[in-house]
Structures are given as C-alpha cells and as structure tokens.
CSV table of C-alpha atoms in Angstrom, one decimal:
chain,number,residue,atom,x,y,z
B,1,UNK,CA,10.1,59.4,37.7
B,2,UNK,CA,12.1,56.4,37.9
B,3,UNK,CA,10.3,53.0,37.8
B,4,UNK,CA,10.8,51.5,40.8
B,5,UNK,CA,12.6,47.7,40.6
B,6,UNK,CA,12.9,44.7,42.4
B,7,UNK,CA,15.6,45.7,44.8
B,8,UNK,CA,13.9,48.8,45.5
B,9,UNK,CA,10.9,46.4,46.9
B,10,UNK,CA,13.9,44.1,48.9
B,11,UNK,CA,15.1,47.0,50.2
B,12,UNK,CA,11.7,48.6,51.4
B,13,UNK,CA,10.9,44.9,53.1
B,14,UNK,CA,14.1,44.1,54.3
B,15,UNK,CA,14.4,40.9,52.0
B,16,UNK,CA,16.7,39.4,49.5
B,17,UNK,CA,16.0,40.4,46.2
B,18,UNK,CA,15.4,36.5,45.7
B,19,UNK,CA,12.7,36.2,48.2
B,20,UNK,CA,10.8,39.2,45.9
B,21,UNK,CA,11.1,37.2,43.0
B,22,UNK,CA,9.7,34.3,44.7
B,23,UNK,CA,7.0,36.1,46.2
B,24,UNK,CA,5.7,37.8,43.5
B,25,UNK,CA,6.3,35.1,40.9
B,26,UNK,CA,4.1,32.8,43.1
B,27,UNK,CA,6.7,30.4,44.2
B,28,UNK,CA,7.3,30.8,47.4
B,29,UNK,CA,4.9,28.5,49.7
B,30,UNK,CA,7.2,26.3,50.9
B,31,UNK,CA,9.8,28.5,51.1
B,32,UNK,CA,8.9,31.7,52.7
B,33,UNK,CA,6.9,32.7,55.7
B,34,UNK,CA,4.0,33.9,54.9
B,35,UNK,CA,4.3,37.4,56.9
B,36,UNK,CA,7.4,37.6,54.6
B,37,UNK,CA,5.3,37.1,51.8
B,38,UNK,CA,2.6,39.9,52.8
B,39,UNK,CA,5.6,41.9,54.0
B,40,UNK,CA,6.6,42.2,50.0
B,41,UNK,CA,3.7,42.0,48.4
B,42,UNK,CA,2.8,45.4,50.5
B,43,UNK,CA,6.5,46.9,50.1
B,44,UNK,CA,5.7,46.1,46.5
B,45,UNK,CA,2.1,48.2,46.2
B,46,UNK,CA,3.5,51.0,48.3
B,47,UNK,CA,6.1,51.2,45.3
B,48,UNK,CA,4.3,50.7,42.7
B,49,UNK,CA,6.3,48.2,41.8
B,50,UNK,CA,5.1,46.1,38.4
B,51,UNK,CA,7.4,43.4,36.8
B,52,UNK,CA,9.0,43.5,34.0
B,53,UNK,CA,7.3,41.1,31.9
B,54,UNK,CA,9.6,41.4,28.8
B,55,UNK,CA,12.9,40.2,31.2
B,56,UNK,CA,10.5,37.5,32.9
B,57,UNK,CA,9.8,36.4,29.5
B,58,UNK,CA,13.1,35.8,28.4
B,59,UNK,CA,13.8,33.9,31.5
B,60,UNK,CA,10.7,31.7,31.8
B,61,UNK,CA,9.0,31.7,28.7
B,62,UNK,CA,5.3,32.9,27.6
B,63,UNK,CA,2.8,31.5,30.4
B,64,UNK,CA,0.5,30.9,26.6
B,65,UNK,CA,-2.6,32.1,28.8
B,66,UNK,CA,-4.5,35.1,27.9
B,67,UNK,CA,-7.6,36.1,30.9
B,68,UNK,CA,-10.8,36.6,29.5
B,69,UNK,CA,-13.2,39.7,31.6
B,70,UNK,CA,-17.0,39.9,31.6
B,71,UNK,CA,-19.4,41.4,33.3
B,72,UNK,CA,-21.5,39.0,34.4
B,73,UNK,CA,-21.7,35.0,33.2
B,74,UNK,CA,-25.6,35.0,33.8
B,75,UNK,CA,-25.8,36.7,30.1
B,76,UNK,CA,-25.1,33.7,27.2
B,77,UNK,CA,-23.6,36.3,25.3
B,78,UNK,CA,-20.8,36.2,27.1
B,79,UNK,CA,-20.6,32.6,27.6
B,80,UNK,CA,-20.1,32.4,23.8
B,81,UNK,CA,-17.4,34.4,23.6
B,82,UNK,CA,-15.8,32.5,25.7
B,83,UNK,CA,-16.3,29.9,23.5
B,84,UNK,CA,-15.4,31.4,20.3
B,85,UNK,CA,-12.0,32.6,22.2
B,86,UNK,CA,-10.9,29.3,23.6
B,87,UNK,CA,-11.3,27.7,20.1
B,88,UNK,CA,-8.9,29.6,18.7
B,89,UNK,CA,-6.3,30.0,22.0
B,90,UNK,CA,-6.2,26.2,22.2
B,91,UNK,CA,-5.2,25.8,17.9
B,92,UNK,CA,-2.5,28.0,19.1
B,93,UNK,CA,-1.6,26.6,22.1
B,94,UNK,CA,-2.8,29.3,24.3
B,95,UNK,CA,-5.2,28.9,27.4
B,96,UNK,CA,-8.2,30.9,28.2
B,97,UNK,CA,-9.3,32.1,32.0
B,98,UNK,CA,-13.0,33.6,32.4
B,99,UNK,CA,-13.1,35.7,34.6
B,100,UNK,CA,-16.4,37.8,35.8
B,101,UNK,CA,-15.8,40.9,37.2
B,102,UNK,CA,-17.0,41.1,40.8
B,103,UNK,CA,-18.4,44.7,40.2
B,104,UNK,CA,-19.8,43.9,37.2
B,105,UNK,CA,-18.8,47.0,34.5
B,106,UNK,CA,-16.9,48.6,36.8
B,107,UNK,CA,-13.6,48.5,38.4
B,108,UNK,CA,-12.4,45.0,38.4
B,109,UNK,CA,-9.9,43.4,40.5
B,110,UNK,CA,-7.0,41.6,40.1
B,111,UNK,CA,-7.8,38.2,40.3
B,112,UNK,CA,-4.6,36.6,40.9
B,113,UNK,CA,-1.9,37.6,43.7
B,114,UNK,CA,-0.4,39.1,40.7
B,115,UNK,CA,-2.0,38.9,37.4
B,116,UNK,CA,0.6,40.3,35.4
B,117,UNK,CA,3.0,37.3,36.5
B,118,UNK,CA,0.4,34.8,35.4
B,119,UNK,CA,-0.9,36.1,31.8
B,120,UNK,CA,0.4,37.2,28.6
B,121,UNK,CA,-2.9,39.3,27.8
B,122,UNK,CA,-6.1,40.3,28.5
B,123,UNK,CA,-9.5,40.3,26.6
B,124,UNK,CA,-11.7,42.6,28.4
B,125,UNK,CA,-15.9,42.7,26.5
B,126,UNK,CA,-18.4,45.3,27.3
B,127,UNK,CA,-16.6,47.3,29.9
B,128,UNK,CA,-14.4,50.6,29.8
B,129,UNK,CA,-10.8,50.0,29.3
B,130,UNK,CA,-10.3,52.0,32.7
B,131,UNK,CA,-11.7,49.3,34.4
B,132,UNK,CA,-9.3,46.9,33.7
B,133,UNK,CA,-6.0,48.7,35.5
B,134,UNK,CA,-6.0,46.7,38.6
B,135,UNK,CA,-5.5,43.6,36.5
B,136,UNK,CA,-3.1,44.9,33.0
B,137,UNK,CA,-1.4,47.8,34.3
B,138,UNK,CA,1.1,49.2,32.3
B,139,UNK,CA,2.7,45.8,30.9
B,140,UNK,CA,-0.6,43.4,29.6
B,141,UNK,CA,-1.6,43.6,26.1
B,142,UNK,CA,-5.3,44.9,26.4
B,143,UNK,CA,-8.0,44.0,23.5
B,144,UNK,CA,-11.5,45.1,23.7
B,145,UNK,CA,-14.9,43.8,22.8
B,146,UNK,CA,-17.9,45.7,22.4
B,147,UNK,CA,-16.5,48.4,23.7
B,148,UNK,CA,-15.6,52.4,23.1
B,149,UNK,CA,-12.9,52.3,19.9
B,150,UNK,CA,-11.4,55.6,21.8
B,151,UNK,CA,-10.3,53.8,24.9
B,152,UNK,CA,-6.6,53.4,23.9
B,153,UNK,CA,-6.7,50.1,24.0
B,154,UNK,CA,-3.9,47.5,21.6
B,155,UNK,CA,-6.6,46.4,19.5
B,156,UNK,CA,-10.4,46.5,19.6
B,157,UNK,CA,-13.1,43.8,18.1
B,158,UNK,CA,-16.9,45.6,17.9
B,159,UNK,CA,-19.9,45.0,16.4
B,160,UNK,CA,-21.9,46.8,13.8
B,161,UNK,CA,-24.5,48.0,17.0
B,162,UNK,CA,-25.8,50.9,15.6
B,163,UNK,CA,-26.6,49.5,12.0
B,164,UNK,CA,-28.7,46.9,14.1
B,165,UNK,CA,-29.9,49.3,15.7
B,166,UNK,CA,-31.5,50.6,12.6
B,167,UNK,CA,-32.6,47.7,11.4
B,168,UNK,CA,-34.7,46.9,14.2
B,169,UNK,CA,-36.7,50.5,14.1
B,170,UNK,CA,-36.3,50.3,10.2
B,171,UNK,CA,-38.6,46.8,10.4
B,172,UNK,CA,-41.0,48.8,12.9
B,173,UNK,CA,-41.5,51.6,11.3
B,174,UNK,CA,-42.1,49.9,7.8
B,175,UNK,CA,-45.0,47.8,9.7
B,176,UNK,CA,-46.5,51.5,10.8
B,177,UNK,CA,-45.2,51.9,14.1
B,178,UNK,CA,-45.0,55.8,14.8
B,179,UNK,CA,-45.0,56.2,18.7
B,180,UNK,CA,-42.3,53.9,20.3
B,181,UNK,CA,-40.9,52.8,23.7
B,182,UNK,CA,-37.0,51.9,24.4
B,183,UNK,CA,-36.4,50.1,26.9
B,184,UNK,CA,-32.7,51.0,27.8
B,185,UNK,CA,-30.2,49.0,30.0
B,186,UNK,CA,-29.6,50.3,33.4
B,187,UNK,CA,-25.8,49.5,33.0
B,188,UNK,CA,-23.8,53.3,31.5
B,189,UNK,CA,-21.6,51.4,29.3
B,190,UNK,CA,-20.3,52.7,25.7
B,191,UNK,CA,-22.2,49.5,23.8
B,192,UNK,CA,-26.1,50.8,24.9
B,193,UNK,CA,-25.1,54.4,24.8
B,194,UNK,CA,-24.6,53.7,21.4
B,195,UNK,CA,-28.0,52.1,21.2
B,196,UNK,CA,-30.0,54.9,22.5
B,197,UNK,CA,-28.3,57.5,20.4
B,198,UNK,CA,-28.6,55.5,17.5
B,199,UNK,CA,-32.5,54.6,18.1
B,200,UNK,CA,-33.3,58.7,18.7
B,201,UNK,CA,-31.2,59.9,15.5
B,202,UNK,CA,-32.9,56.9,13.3
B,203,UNK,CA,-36.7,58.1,14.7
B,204,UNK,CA,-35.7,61.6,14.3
B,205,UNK,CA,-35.4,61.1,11.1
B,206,UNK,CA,-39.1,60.2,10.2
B,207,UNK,CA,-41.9,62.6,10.2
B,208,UNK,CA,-44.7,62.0,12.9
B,209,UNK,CA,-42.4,59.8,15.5
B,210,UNK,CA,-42.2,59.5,18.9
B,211,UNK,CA,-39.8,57.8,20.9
B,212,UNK,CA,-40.2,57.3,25.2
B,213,UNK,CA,-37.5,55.5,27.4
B,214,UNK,CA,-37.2,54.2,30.2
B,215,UNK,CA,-34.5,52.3,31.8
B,216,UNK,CA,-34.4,49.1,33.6
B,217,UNK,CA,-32.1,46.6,35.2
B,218,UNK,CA,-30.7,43.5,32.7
B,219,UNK,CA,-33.8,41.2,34.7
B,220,UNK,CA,-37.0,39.9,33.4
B,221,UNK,CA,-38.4,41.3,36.6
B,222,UNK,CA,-37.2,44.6,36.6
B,223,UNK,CA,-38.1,44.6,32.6
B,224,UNK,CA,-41.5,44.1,33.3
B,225,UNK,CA,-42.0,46.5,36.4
B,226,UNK,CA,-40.3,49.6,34.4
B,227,UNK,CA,-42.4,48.4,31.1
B,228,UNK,CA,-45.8,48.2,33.3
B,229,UNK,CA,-45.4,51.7,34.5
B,230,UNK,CA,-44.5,52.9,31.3
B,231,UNK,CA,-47.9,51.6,29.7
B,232,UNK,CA,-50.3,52.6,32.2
B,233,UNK,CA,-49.2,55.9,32.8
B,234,UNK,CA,-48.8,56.9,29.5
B,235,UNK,CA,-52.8,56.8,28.9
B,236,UNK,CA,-54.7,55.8,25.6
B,237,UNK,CA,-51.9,56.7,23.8
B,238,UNK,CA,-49.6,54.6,24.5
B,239,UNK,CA,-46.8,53.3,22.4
B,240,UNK,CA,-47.2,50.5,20.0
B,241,UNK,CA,-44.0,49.0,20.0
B,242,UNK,CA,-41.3,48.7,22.6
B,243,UNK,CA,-38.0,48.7,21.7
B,244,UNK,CA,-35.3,46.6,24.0
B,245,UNK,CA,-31.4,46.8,24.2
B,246,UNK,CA,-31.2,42.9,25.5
B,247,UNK,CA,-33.4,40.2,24.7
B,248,UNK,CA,-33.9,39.4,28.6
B,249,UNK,CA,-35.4,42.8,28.9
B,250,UNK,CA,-37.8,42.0,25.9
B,251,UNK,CA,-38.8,38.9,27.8
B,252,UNK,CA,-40.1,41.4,30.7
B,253,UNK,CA,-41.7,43.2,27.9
B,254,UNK,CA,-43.7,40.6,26.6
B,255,UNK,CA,-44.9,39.7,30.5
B,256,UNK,CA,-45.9,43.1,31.1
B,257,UNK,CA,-47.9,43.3,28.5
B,258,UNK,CA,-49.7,40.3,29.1
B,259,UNK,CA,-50.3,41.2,33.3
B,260,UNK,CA,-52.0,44.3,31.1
B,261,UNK,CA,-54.0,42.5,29.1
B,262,UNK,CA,-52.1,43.6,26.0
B,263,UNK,CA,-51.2,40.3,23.0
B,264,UNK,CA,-48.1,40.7,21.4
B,265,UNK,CA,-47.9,41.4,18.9
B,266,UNK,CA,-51.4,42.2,18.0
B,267,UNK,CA,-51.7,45.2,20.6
B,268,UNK,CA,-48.1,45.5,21.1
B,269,UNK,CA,-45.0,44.7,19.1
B,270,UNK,CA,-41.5,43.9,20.8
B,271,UNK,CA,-38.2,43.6,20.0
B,272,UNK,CA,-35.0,42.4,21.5
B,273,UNK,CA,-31.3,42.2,20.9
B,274,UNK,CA,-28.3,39.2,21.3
B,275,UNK,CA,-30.8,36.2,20.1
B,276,UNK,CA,-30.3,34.4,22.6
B,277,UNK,CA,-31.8,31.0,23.6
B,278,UNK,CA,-34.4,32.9,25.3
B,279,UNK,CA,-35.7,34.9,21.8
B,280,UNK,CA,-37.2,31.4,20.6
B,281,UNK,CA,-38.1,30.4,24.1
B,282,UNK,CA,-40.9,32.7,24.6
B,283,UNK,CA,-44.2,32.9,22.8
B,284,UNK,CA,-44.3,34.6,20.3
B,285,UNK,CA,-40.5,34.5,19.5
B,286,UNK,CA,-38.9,37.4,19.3
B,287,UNK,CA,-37.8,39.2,16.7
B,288,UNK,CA,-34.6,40.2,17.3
B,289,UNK,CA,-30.8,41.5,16.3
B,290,UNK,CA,-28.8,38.7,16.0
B,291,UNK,CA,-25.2,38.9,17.7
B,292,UNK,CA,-22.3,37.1,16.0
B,293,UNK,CA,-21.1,36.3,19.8
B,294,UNK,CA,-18.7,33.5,19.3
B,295,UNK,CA,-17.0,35.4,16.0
B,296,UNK,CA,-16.2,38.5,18.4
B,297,UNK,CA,-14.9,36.0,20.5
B,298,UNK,CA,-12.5,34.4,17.9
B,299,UNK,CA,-11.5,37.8,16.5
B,300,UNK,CA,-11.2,38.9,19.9
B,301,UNK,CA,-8.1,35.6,20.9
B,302,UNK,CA,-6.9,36.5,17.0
B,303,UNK,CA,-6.3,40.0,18.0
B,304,UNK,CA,-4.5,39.3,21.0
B,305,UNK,CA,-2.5,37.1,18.9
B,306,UNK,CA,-1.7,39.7,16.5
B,307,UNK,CA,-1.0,42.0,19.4
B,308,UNK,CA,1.6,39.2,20.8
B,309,UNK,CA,3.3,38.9,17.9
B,310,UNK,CA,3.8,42.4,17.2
B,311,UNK,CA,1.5,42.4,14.0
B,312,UNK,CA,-0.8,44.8,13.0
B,313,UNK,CA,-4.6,43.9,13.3
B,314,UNK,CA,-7.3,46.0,12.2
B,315,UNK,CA,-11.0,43.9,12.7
B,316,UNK,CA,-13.9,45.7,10.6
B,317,UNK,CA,-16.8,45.8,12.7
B,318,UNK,CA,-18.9,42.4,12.9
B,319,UNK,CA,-22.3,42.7,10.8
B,320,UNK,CA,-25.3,41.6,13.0
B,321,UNK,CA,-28.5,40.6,11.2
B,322,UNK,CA,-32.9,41.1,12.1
B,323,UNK,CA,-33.8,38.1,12.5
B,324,UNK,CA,-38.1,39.0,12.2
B,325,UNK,CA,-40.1,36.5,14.3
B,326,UNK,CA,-43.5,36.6,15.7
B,327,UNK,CA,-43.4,39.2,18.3
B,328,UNK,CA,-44.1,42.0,15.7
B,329,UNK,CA,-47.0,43.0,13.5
B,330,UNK,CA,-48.3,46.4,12.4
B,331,UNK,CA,-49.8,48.7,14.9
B,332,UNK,CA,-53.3,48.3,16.0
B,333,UNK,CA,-56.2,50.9,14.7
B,334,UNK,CA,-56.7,53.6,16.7
C-alpha cells in the first residue's frame, strides 16, 4: 500500500499543499483559519498520513528534544529518571519533555498536535512498547526502560529485576522464613510479572516453602487493606514475612501489621523494592532492593543517542543491590 503524502492530505481537504505543512508543522496560527486547520489535521488522520521526518530533517534541522513517558510522577522512581536523562540530553545539547501518561500503563496519547513534528525520540519506562503508537508511530526512535526486551523496540535499558528479586527471598530465607506473603502490584506490566515469577521459581526451590499473594493497588491504603485481609484470614498460620514489589506497598505492609497488633520485624518481617525516600522514612526502615533509577535514566538519553546516530548500543542490565535494614529479623517461634 502506498504511503500516503502531503498532497494526498491537500487534496482530501481542499488546501494548498503549503497550508498542510503549516498546519501540521505547527505554524500556522496567524496564518490559517482555524476550521482550516482542523479541516487538515482530520484529512490527515483519515489518511493516515505521518511526516516524513528524515526530509523535515534536512530542511529544518533536529528539534534536539527527545520526550520522556511514565506512568505516573507520584512514584520518585520515575522522577529520577527524569533526572538522570536530562543530565546527559543537556551535555549533548538535547532537551528532555516528561510526560505522564494520562492512562497510566496503558495507551498513551499523543501529547502534542503532532508529536512526531516536535521530537527526535522517545524514552518510554515501565510500559509496553504498544502503548506508545499514538505518540512514535512508524518514524520516532523508541527506547525502553524497565520494560519487556521482546517488544521490538530500537534499544532497551533494564534492570537486573529478577536477581533482586532473589536477593530479597535469599536474605529471608537465610533468617528462617519458610511461609511467605507477596504482595504483588495491581498494574499487568512485564517489570512485576517478572517479580512474581521470579519470587515463585526462587521459593520453589527450597524444601518446606510456602508462598501466598495477593495483589494491591501502588497506595499505602490499598497496601494495607489487601495485607490486613491477608493476615487475618489466613489463621494461626500465617505468613512470617511479606514480600512487596514497591516500597509504597511495603509502607501499607508495615501499617497493617501494626492496626493487627503485629511488630515488625519481631512478628513480622517486610520487604520492599526502589529505596525510595520513603524506605528510611518509616520505622523500622526498610530493607529493601535498591534501584539504580537515575543510571537507567542516563543509559536510557545515551541509548537514544546511540540510536540517533545510527550506532549500535547494547546496555547490560543494571545491577540492583539489598540494602538490609530494620524491618527484617528471623521468624518468630511457633
């Protein structure tokens, strides 16, 4: 099928090719009516119709701005990547725009009339790839963070999840801790569907383990409720450590068990993951994975960078450290 092209989009609107390259390269307040300017921007959809970056390139030079997605800038996390990535975009002249997805991990929309006329890339972390095709496409460079290595996408930055993973139920089950809780994330996204998998094949494992989860919300609130109702309806033997994919949820944790009567970590250890500002703002601190947020953020620009350039660039996966705090302890006697 042939791509359709800018005169196909004057022709459908009954415009000059000139007023469709004014309206969809943002130029045209001013110049055109504005029920022109919806009059193409539709003509242009109907079509299909993306530009050709490579030609607007050559005529106007790199815009030097790459758009940065998240889910939600609520979480730290991201809020350090952010930083990590516009350290290394402004050394190179480059200029980083955050942008939270309305929808959270799902599809996001384009946050410009036209994205593609604005950016020279995107850097999409912790969603699906798929997600991103209102905003990239078929012309943006896409690199991922923290997400699925699978999703076709020009280059990927990831962390080493799983081998945190293990080092947070390796540390519990070297205190003693046999009969375990995960709290999972509510959110279906490839980063804590790598969590759970890697917490059940780690406790499978090891003779005499159990492992119960339940699911819950990114909220302290919503942590607490689902962790509550996991306790008391699991009877006297309940489990003696819970096991969270987000330090926010390990925050609910800890104020569940202590609405139960429960100390942590003397009746109850907890663990979290990120370490965020919140893991040493509770009592007892958590012990925690700690998430190199700011390096996936500079790989993340660097990448896209590569990517511009036409260079290869192959990123290892980020190590992530235990950081052991005061919110576990061997199991209590039964």
């Amino acid at each position: 099928m042939t791509r359709p092209t800018s005169r196909d989009v004057a022709a459908h609107a009954g415009v000059s090719q000139a007023t469709v390259s004014l309206v969809l390269g943002d130029k045209w307040t001013g110049r055109v009516s504005r029920r022109t300017a919806d009059l193409v921007r539709a003509a242009a959809e109907e079509l299909g119709y993306r530009p050709n970056l490579a030609a607007r390139s050559l005529r106007l030079g790199s815009t030097r701005t790459a758009l940065l997605v998240v889910p939600a800038l609520t979480n730290e996390f991201f809020a350090r990547v952010y930083t990590g990535a516009a350290a290394v975009a402004a050394d190179h002249g480059f200029g980083v725009v955050l942008y939270p997805s309305p929808d959270g991990t799902g599809p996001a929309r384009d946050p410009f009339a036209s994205a593609r006329a604005a950016l020279d890339g995107v850097i999409a972390s912790s969603m699906a790839a798929g997600a991103l095709e209102a905003i990239k496409g078929a012309d943006l460079p896409l690199v991922m963070l923290d997400s699925d290595p699978a999703d076709g996408a020009a280059a990927h930055v990831n962390l080493a999840i799983a081998d945190g993973v293990r080092q947070a139920a390796g540390h519990l089950l070297g205190l003693g801790h046999r009969h375990l809780l995960h709290l999972a994330s509510g959110i279906d996204t490839w980063t804590f569907r790598v969590r759970a998998r890697t917490l059940a094949d780690t406790l499978r494992d090891t003779p005499g383990t159990r492992l119960h989860t339940t699911r819950a919300p990114l909220s302290v609130d919503a942590a607490r409720a689902a962790v509550e109702t996991a306790l008391t309806t699991a009877g006297p033997d309940r489990p003696t450590a819970v096991v969270c994919d987000d330090d926010i949820l390990a925050a609910g944790a800890c104020k569940a068990a202590r609405r139960l009567g429960l100390r942590v970590p003397d009746d109850l250890s907890v663990t979290g993951f990120d370490d965020l500002s919140l893991a040493t703002a509770v009592e007892p601190e958590l012990t925690t994975v700690r998430l190199p947020a700011e390096q996936v953020g500079r790989e993340g620009m660097h990448a896209l960078l590569a990517v511009l350039d036409g260079r290869p660039r192959e990123t290892p996966e980020l190590p992530v450290d235990l950081v052991v705090r005061g919110s576990t302890a061997p199991p209590p006697p039964r």
